[in-house]
Amino acid sequence: MMKDSYKRILVVQDISCVGQCSLTVALPILSACGFETAILPSAVLSTHTGGSFSGYTFRDLTDDIPAILAHWQKQSITFDALYTGYLGSTRQVEMVETIMDTLIIPGGVKIVDPAMADNGQLYAGFDENYVAAMRRLCARADIILPNITEAAMLTGLPYSEEQSEDYITELLTGLAGISSAAVVLTGVGFEPDIIGAMSVKGGNAHYYGRHRIPRMFHGTGDVYASAFTGAYLRGHSLHSAAAVAVDFTLAAIENTVDAPEHWYGVRFEPMLPKLIERLNENG
Ligand code: PXL
């Protein structure tokens, strides 16, 4: 890895103490990709909010953030890139806009994963106000990484399980109406046995899909977005990074599918050496 490609990335996401999502996914993946990570934890939860977890704790850290940002500004701390995921509150989404304006170096890439919904439903605790705030944040990003449900909510279009090319085009047109960011739309499959990502930049669309494993997995959006961020910041094009992340996410899923007791996340860690190898092959 060339010395000047070493970057410091600010990751804004929750700490789900147990459950293989958010920061426990993003940090190891970005470290494996060769980057310095800095974090702004949006909330602390005992587990993530999905699947069979119930009764989880949730501490919203929104009120801690202004002092943290003020300290960083006083110390002249800046970041080469920003990657945001699950945020703790609507107010916090606005704070991330301040971060974009004050703490990211000029030309620093701003990647927003509007992690808030899946399978047609908002995650527990989010509402329309959060969706509206996330829509504004997406408008300020360089790259956004919604899944189909998030794209439907951001654009106000109905969620459809059936993914015709027309529906995907409609979602992408809708997203172009709210943000000029490049888009990586995840969970796209035009055939029953294939799933992947559609990446779009300046009217140039590219699809990359692999075989679908017919089981629902938690945390794959975070695995995908983290691997995408790592590959992109290592110099891969949007389309290439989108494909690297599909392959890595599939490898993590395949490493989990024979472990039915592992229902809360995917076992991505043993796949990290392969990701490192792939990134070393071409930059
Ligand atoms: O992986 C997305 C995610 C992140 N953080 C928390 C979650 C979820 C998905 O359910 O509950 C707390």
Coordinates of C-alpha atoms and ligand atoms in Angstrom, one line a residue, residues 13-23 25 42-45 47-51 53 56-58 85-87 113 115-118 123-124 126 150 216 218-223 264, ligand 1:
Q13 CA -22.4 4.6 13.9
D14 CA -23.8 3.0 17.0
I15 CA -22.0 0.6 19.3
S16 CA -24.2 -2.5 19.4
C17 CA -22.2 -4.3 22.1
V18 CA -23.3 -7.7 20.8
G19 CA -24.6 -8.6 17.4
Q20 CA -22.0 -8.0 14.7
C21 CA -23.2 -4.8 13.2
S22 CA -22.2 -1.1 13.0
L23 CA -18.9 -0.4 14.6
V25 CA -18.2 -4.6 11.7
S42 CA -24.1 7.6 17.9
A43 CA -25.6 5.4 20.7
V44 CA -24.7 2.4 22.8
L45 CA -27.0 -0.6 22.7
T47 CA -27.4 -5.7 21.2
H48 CA -28.8 -4.6 17.9
T49 CA -32.5 -4.2 17.6
G50 CA -33.2 -6.9 15.1
G51 CA -34.2 -10.6 15.1
F53 CA -33.1 -9.7 20.5
Y56 CA -32.0 -4.3 24.7
T57 CA -30.7 -1.1 26.3
F58 CA -30.3 2.0 24.3
G85 CA -24.4 4.5 9.2
Y86 CA -27.1 4.0 12.0
L87 CA -27.5 7.2 13.9
D113 CA -25.4 4.5 4.4
A115 CA -29.2 2.5 7.7
M116 CA -32.8 2.7 9.0
A117 CA -34.9 0.0 7.4
D118 CA -35.1 -3.4 5.7
Y123 CA -36.0 -0.4 12.3
A124 CA -37.4 -0.1 15.8
F126 CA -37.2 5.4 13.8
E150 CA -34.4 2.7 2.3
M216 CA -32.2 -13.6 5.9
H218 CA -28.5 -9.4 9.9
G219 CA -25.7 -7.0 9.6
T220 CA -25.0 -7.6 5.9
G221 CA -25.8 -4.0 5.0
D222 CA -23.0 -2.9 7.4
V223 CA -20.6 -5.6 6.1
Y264 CA -27.7 -12.4 14.6
Ligands
PXL1 O1 -27.1 -3.2 10.8 C1 -28.0 -2.1 11.0 C2 -28.2 -1.8 12.4 C3 -27.3 -1.0 13.1 N1 -27.5 -0.7 14.4 C4 -28.5 -1.1 15.1 C5 -29.5 -2.0 14.5 C6 -29.3 -2.3 13.1 C7 -30.3 -3.2 12.5 O2 -31.2 -3.7 13.0 O3 -30.5 -2.4 15.2 C8 -28.7 -0.8 16.5

